[in-house]
Structure formats: C-alpha cells, structure tokens
PDB file of C-alpha atoms in Angstrom:
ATOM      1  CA  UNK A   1      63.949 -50.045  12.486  1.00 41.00           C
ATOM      2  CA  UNK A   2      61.841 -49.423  15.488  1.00 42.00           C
ATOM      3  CA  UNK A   3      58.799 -46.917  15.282  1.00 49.00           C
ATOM      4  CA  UNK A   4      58.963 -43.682  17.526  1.00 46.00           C
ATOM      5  CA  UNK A   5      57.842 -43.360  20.949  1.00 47.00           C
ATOM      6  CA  UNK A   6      53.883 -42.742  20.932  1.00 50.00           C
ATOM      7  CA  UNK A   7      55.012 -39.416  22.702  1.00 47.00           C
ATOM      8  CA  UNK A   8      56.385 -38.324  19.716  1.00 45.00           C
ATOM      9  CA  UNK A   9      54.424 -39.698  17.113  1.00 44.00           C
ATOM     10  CA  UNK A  10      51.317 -38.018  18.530  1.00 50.00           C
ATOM     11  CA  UNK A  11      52.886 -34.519  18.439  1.00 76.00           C
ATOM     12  CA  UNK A  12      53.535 -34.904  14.314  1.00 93.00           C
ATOM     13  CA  UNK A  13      52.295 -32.223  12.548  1.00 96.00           C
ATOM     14  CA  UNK A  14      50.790 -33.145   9.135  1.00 97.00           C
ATOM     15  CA  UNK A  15      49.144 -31.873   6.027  1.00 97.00           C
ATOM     16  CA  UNK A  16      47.562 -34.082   3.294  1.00 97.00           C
ATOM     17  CA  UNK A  17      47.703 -33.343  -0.217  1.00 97.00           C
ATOM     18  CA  UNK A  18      45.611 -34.948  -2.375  1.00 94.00           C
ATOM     19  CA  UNK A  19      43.158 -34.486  -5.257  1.00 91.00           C
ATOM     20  CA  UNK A  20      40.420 -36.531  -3.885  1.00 90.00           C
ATOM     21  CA  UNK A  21      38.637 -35.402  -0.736  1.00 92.00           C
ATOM     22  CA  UNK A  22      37.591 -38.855  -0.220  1.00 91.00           C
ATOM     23  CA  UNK A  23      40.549 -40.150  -0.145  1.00 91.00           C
ATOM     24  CA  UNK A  24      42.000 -37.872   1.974  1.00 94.00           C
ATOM     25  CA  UNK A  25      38.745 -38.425   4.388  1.00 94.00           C
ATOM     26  CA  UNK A  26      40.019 -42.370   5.053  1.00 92.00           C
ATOM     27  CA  UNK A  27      43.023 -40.888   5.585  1.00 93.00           C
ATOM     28  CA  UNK A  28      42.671 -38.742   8.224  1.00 93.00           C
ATOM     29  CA  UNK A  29      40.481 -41.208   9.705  1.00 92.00           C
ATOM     30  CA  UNK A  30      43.383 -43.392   9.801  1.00 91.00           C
ATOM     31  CA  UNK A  31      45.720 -41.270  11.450  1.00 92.00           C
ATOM     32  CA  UNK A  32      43.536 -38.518  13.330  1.00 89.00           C
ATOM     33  CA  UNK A  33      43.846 -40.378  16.927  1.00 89.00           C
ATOM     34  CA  UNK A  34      47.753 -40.893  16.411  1.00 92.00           C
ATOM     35  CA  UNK A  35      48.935 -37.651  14.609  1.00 94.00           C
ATOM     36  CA  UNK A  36      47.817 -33.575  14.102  1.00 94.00           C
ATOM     37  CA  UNK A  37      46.575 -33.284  11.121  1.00 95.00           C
ATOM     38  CA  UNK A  38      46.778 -29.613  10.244  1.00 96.00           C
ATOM     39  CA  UNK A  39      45.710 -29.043   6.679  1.00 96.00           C
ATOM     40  CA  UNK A  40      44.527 -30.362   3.375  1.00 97.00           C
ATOM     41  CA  UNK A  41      45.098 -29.709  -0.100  1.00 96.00           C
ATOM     42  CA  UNK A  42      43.534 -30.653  -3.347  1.00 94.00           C
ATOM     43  CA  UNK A  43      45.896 -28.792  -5.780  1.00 93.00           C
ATOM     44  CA  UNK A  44      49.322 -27.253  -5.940  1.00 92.00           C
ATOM     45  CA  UNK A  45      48.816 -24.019  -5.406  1.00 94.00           C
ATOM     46  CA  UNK A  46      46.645 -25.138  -2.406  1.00 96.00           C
ATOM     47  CA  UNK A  47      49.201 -27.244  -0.938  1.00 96.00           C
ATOM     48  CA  UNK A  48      51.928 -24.819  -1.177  1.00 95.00           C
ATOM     49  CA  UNK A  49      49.999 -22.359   0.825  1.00 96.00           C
ATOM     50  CA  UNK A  50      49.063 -24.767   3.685  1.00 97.00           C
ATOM     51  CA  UNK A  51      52.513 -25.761   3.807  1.00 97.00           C
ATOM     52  CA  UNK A  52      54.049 -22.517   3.855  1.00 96.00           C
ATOM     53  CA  UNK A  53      51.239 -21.258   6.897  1.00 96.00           C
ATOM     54  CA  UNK A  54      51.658 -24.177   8.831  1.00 96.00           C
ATOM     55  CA  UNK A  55      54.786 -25.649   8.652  1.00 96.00           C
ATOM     56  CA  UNK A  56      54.552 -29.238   9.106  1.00 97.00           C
ATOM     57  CA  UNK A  57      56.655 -31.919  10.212  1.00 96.00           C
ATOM     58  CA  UNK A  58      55.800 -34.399   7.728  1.00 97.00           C
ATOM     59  CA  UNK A  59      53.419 -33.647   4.150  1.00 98.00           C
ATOM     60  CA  UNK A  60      51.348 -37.011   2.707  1.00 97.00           C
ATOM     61  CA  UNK A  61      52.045 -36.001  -0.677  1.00 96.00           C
ATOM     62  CA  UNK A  62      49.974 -37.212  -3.834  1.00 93.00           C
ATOM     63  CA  UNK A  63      52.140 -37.506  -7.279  1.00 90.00           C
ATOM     64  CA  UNK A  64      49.264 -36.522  -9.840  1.00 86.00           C
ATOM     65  CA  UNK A  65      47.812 -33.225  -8.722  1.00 86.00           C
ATOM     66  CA  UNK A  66      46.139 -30.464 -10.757  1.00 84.00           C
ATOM     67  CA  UNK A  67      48.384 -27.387 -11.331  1.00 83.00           C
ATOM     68  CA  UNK A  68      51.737 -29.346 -12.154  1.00 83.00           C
ATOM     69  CA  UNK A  69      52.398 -32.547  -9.742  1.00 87.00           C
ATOM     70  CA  UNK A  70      53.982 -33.481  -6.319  1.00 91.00           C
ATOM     71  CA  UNK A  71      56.886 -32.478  -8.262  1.00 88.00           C
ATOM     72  CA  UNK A  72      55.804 -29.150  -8.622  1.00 91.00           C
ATOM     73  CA  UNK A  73      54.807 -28.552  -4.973  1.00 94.00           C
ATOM     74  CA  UNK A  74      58.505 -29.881  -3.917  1.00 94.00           C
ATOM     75  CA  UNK A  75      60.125 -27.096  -5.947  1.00 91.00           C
ATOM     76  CA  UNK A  76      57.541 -24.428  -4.772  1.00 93.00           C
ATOM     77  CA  UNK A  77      58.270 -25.647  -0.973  1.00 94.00           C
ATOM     78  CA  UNK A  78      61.855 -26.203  -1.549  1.00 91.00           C
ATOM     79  CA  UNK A  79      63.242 -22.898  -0.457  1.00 88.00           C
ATOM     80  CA  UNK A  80      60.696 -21.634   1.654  1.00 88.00           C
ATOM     81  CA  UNK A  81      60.250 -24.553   3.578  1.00 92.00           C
ATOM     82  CA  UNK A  82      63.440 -26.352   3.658  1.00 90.00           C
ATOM     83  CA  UNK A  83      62.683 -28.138   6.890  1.00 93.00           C
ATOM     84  CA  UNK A  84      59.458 -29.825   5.813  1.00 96.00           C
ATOM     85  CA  UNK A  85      59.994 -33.290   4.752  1.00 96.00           C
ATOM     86  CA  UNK A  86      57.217 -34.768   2.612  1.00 97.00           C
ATOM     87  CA  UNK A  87      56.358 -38.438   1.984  1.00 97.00           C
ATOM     88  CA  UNK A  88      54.709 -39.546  -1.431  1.00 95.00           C
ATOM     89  CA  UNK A  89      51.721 -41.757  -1.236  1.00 93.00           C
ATOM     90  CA  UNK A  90      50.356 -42.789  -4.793  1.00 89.00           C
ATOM     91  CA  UNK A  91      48.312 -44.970  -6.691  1.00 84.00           C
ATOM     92  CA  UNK A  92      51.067 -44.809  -8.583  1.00 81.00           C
ATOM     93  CA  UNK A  93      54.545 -47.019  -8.337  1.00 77.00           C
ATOM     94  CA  UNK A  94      55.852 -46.417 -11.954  1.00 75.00           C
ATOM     95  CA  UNK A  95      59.456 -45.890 -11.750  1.00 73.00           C
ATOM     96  CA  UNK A  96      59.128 -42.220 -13.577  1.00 74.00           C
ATOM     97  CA  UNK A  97      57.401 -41.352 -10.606  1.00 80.00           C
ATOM     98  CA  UNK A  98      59.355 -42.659  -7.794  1.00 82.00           C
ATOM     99  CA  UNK A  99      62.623 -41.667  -9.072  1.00 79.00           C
ATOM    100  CA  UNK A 100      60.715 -38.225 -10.316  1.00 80.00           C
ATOM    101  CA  UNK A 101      59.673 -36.866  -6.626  1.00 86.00           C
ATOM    102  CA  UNK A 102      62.911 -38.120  -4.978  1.00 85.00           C
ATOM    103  CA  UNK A 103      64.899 -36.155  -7.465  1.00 83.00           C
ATOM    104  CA  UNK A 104      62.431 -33.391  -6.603  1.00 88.00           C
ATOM    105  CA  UNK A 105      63.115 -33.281  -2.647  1.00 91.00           C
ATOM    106  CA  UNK A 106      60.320 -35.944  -1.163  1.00 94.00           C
ATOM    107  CA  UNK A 107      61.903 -38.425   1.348  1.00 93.00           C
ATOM    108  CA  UNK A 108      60.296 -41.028   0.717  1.00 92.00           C
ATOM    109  CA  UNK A 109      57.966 -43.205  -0.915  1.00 93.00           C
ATOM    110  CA  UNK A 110      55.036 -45.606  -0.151  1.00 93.00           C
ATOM    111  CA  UNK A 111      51.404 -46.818  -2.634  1.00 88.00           C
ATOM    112  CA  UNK A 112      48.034 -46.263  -1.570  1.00 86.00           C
ATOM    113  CA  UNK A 113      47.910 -50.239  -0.867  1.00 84.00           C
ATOM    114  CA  UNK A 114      49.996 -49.116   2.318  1.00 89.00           C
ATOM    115  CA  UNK A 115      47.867 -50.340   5.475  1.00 90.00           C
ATOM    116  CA  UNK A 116      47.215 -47.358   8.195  1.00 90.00           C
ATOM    117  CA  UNK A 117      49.649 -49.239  10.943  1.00 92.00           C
ATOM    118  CA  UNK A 118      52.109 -48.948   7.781  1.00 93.00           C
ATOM    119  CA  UNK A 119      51.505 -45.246   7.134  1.00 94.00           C
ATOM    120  CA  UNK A 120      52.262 -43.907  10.226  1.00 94.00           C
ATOM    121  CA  UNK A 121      55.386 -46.111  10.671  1.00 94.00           C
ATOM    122  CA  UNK A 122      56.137 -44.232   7.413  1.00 95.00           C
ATOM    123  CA  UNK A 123      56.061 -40.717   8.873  1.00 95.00           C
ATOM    124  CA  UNK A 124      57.238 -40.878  12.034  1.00 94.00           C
ATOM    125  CA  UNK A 125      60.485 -42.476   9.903  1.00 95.00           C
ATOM    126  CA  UNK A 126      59.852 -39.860   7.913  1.00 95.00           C
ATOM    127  CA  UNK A 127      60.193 -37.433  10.621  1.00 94.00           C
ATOM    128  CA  UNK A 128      62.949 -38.521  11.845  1.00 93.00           C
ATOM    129  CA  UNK A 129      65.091 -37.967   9.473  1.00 92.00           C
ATOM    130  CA  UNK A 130      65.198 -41.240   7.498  1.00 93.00           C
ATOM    131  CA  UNK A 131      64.129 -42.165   3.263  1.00 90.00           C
ATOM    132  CA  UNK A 132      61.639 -44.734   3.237  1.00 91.00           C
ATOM    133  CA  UNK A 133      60.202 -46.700   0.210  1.00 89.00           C
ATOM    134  CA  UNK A 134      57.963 -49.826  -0.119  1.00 82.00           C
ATOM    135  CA  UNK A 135      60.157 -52.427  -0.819  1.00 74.00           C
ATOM    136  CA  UNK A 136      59.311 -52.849  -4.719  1.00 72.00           C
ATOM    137  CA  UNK A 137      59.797 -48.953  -5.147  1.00 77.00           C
ATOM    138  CA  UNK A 138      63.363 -49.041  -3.056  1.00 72.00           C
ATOM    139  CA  UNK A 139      64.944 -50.710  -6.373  1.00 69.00           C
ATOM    140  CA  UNK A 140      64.165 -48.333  -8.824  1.00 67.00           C
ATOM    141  CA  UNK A 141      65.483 -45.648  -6.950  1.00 67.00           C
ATOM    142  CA  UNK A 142      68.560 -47.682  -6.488  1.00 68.00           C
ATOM    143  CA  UNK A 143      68.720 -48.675  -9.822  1.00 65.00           C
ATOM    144  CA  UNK A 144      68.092 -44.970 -11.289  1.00 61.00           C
ATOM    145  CA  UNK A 145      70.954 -43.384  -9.005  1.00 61.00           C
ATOM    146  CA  UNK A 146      73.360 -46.321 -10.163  1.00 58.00           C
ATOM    147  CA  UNK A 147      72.654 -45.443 -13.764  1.00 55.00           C
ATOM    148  CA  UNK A 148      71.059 -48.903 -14.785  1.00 49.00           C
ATOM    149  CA  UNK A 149      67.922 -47.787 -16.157  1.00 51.00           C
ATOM    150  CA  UNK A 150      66.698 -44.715 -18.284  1.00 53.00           C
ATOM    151  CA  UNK A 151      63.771 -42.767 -16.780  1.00 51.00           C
ATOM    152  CA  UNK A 152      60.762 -42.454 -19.035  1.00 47.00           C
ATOM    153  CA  UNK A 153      59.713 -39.097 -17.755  1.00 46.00           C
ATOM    154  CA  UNK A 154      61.656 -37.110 -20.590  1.00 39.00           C
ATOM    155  CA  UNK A 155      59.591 -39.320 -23.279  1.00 55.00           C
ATOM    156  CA  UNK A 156      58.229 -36.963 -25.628  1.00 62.00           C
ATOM    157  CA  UNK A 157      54.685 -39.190 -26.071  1.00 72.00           C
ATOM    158  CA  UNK A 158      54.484 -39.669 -22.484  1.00 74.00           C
ATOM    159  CA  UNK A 159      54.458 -35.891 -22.038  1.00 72.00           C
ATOM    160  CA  UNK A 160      51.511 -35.660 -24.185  1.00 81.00           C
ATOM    161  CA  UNK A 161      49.158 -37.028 -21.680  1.00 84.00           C
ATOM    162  CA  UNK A 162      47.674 -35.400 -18.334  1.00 83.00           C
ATOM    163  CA  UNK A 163      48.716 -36.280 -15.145  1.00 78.00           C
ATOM    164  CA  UNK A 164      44.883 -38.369 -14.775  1.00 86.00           C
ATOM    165  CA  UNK A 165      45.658 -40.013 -18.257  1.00 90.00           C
ATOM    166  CA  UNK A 166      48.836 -41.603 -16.979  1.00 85.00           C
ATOM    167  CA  UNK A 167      47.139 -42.902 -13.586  1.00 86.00           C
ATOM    168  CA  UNK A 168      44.277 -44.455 -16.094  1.00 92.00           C
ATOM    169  CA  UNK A 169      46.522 -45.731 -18.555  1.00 92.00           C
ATOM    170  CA  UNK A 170      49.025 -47.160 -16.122  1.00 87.00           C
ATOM    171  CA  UNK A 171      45.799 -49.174 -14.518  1.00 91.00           C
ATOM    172  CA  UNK A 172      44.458 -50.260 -17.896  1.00 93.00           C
ATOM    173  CA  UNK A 173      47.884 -51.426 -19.130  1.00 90.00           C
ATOM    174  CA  UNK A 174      48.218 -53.353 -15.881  1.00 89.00           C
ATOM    175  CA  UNK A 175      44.734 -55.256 -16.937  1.00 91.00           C
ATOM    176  CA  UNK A 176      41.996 -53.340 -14.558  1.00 93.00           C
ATOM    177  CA  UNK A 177      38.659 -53.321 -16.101  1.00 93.00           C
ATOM    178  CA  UNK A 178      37.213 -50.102 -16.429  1.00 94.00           C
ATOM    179  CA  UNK A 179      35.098 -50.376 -13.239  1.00 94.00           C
ATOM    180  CA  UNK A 180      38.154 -51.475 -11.103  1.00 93.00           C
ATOM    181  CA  UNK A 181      39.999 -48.348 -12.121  1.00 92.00           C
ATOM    182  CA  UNK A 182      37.260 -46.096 -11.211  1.00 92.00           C
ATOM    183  CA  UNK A 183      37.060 -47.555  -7.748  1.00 90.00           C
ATOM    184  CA  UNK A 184      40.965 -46.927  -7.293  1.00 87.00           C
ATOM    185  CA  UNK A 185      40.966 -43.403  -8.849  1.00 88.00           C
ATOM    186  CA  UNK A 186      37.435 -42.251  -7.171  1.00 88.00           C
ATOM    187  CA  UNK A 187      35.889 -41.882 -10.643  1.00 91.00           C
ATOM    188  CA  UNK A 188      33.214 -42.863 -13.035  1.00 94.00           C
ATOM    189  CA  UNK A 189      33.612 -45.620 -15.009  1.00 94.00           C
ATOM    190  CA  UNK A 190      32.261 -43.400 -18.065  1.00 95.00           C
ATOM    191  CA  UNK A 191      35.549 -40.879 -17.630  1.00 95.00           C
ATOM    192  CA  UNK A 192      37.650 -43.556 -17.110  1.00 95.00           C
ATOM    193  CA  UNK A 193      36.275 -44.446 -20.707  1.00 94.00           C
ATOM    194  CA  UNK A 194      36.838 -40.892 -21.830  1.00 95.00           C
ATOM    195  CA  UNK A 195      40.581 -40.752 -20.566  1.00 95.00           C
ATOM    196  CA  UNK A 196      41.084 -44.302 -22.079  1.00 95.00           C
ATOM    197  CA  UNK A 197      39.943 -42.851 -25.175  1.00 95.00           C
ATOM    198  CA  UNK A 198      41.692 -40.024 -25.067  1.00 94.00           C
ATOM    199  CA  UNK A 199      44.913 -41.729 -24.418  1.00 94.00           C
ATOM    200  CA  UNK A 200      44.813 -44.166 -27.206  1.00 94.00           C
ATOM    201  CA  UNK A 201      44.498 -40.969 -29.715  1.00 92.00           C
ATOM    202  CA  UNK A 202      47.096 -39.273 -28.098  1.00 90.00           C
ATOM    203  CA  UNK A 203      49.710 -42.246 -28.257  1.00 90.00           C
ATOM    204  CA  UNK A 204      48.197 -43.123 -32.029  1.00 89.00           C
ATOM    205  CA  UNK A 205      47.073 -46.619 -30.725  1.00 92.00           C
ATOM    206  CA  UNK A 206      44.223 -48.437 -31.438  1.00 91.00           C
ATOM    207  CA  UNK A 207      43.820 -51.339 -29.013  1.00 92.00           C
ATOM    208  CA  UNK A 208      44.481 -51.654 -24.884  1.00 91.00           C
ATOM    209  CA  UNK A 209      46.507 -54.476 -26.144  1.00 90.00           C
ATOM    210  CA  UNK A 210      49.003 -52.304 -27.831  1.00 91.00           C
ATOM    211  CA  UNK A 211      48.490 -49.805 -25.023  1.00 92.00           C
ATOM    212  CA  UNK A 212      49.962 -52.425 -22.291  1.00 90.00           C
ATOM    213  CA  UNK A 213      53.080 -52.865 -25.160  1.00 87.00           C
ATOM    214  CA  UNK A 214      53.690 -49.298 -24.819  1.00 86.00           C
ATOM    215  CA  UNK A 215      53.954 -49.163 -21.436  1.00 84.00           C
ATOM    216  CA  UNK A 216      55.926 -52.199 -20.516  1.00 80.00           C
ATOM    217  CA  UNK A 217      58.206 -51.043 -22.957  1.00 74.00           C
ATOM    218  CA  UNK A 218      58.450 -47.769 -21.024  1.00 71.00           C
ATOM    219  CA  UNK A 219      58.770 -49.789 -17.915  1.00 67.00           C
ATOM    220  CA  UNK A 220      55.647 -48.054 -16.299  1.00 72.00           C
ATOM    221  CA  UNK A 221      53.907 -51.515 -15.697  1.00 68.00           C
TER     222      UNK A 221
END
C-alpha cells in the first residue's frame, strides 16, 4: 500500500509514550520534520492525560510501562478517546504481547528495530484507518484469532514478574549478554544483573540455560 500524501502526513498529530526519555528523544528526532509531535509520556497515568488533552491522531505506544502497560493505557483511553488510534512500538515481539495490545484496542504493531522511513509509513497507515504489523508479528495475531495457539499472558509464573523483568528475561533467553541488553533497554548492565537475578528466583530456576527452556516453551522467544 502506498504511503499518504506528504500534505497529510505532515499534519499528523502524535504523542509518544514511552518509559525512556532517550528513546523517545531519537524518536522525535526521527519524525519531528515529517509529523506534530504533541506530547510525551513516561508512564500510564501520564500518557492517559496527554492523550485525553490533546487528542491525537496517532499514539507511539510502548508495551512495558510503569503503572500497568500499553494495555492499561488502551482501556483508560478507550472510552474517552475512542477516535485515537495508537500504534505499539516495542522492544518486545513476544506473541503475549502482540496479541495482548490488539485485544486491548492498539491498531497495530511494529519493534523498535523499525527504521524511521518505516515508522512513519506505519502511522500515516495507522491514521488512515488501516492494522499494521511487522511481518513476523502479523502471524501471531493471525494465529491467536484462529485459535491455533494458547496465549501465555494468563500463565500464573509469568505474572510473577514486572513488566522490566519480562523485557530482560525475554533478551537473556534470546542469548544477549548482559551488556547487549542494557544497550537495548537504556540500562546498566549491573540492573540488568539484578533483574536477571531476580527473575531466576522468581521462576525457581537456577541457570539462563533453563531460563531460555522456560521461555521457548512459553513461546516468548
């Protein structure tokens, strides 16, 4: 499908949400020149107030967010703001997550590997109406809503951890040395050792070896 006419994509309206203010820094400086950025938000009670004031046409949503999730800011939005649409843009492409925020309201779903050409493509599609996905994530949603797989988020040990736990342990299971993840989630590599920690008491296992089992088995790899 065909991007919008610059005309339009220039008068976008859009509010980042996000939990790192660096991140959403190469953000904006990514889209600025191209779309209005109108407000930022680090949390969910945050981003449902900028959202509510300004009324956007399209909301760069983050998954994990302090205060209860992208999820959470969808239902807060949801009658207030019906006309809002909101893209997700994670670290994150578990299928728990995808298939979580779409169920929520969000129309649509890209990674943070998305290039900034690819971003706004993204909203102005957005925009306009349509659901967009990278194409990995595209599948699980198709697969959820046909009933061919089971969705991890009601797992009663993956509801033990906090939302930064899962981003960390989804990384580590995937192989990332500490330092890697802490370049990906903006942190130190000595909390990233602290949540890795943390994690492995939580889920009663004693090796990142058993820690990528756990997840593949939950299909969050």
């Amino acid at each position: 499908m065909t991007s919008l006419p610059p005309e339009m994509s220039a008068a976008l309206r859009v509010v980042l949400v996000d939990d790192h203010a660096m991140f959403r820094t190469g953000v904006r400086a990514e889209i600025a020149d191209t779309v209005h950025v109108v407000g930022e938000a680090g949390d969910v009670d945050e981003a449902a107030a900028v959202i509510t004031a300004e009324r956007p046409d399209v909301v760069l949503l983050d998954v994990h967010l302090p205060g209860g999730g992208g999820r959470e800011v969808l239902r807060r939005i949801a009658t207030a703001c019906p006309e809002v649409r909101c893209l997700a843009l994670s670290v994150s492409d578990a299928a728990e997550d995808v298939i979580g925020v779409i169920r929520a309201g969000a129309r649509g779903y890209v990674t943070k590997a998305i290039s900034g050409p690819e971003l706004l493509d993204a909203m102005q599609r957005v925009a306009a109406g349509d659901a967009v996905f990278s194409p990995r994530l595209a599948g699980f949603v198709l697969d959820a809503f046909a009933g061919y797989v089971e969705v991890a988020q009601v797992d009663s040990d993956l509801d033990r951890l906090t939302e930064r736990e899962r981003e960390v342990m989804r990384l580590i299971a995937r192989g990332y040395a500490y330092k890697e993840v802490a370049k990906e989630l903006f942190i130190s590599p000595k909390t990233v050792e602290t949540h890795v920690s943390s994690v492995l008491r939580k889920l009663q296992l004693s090796s990142r070896h058993e820690l990528t089992r756990w997840a593949s088995d939950r299909r969050l790899i």
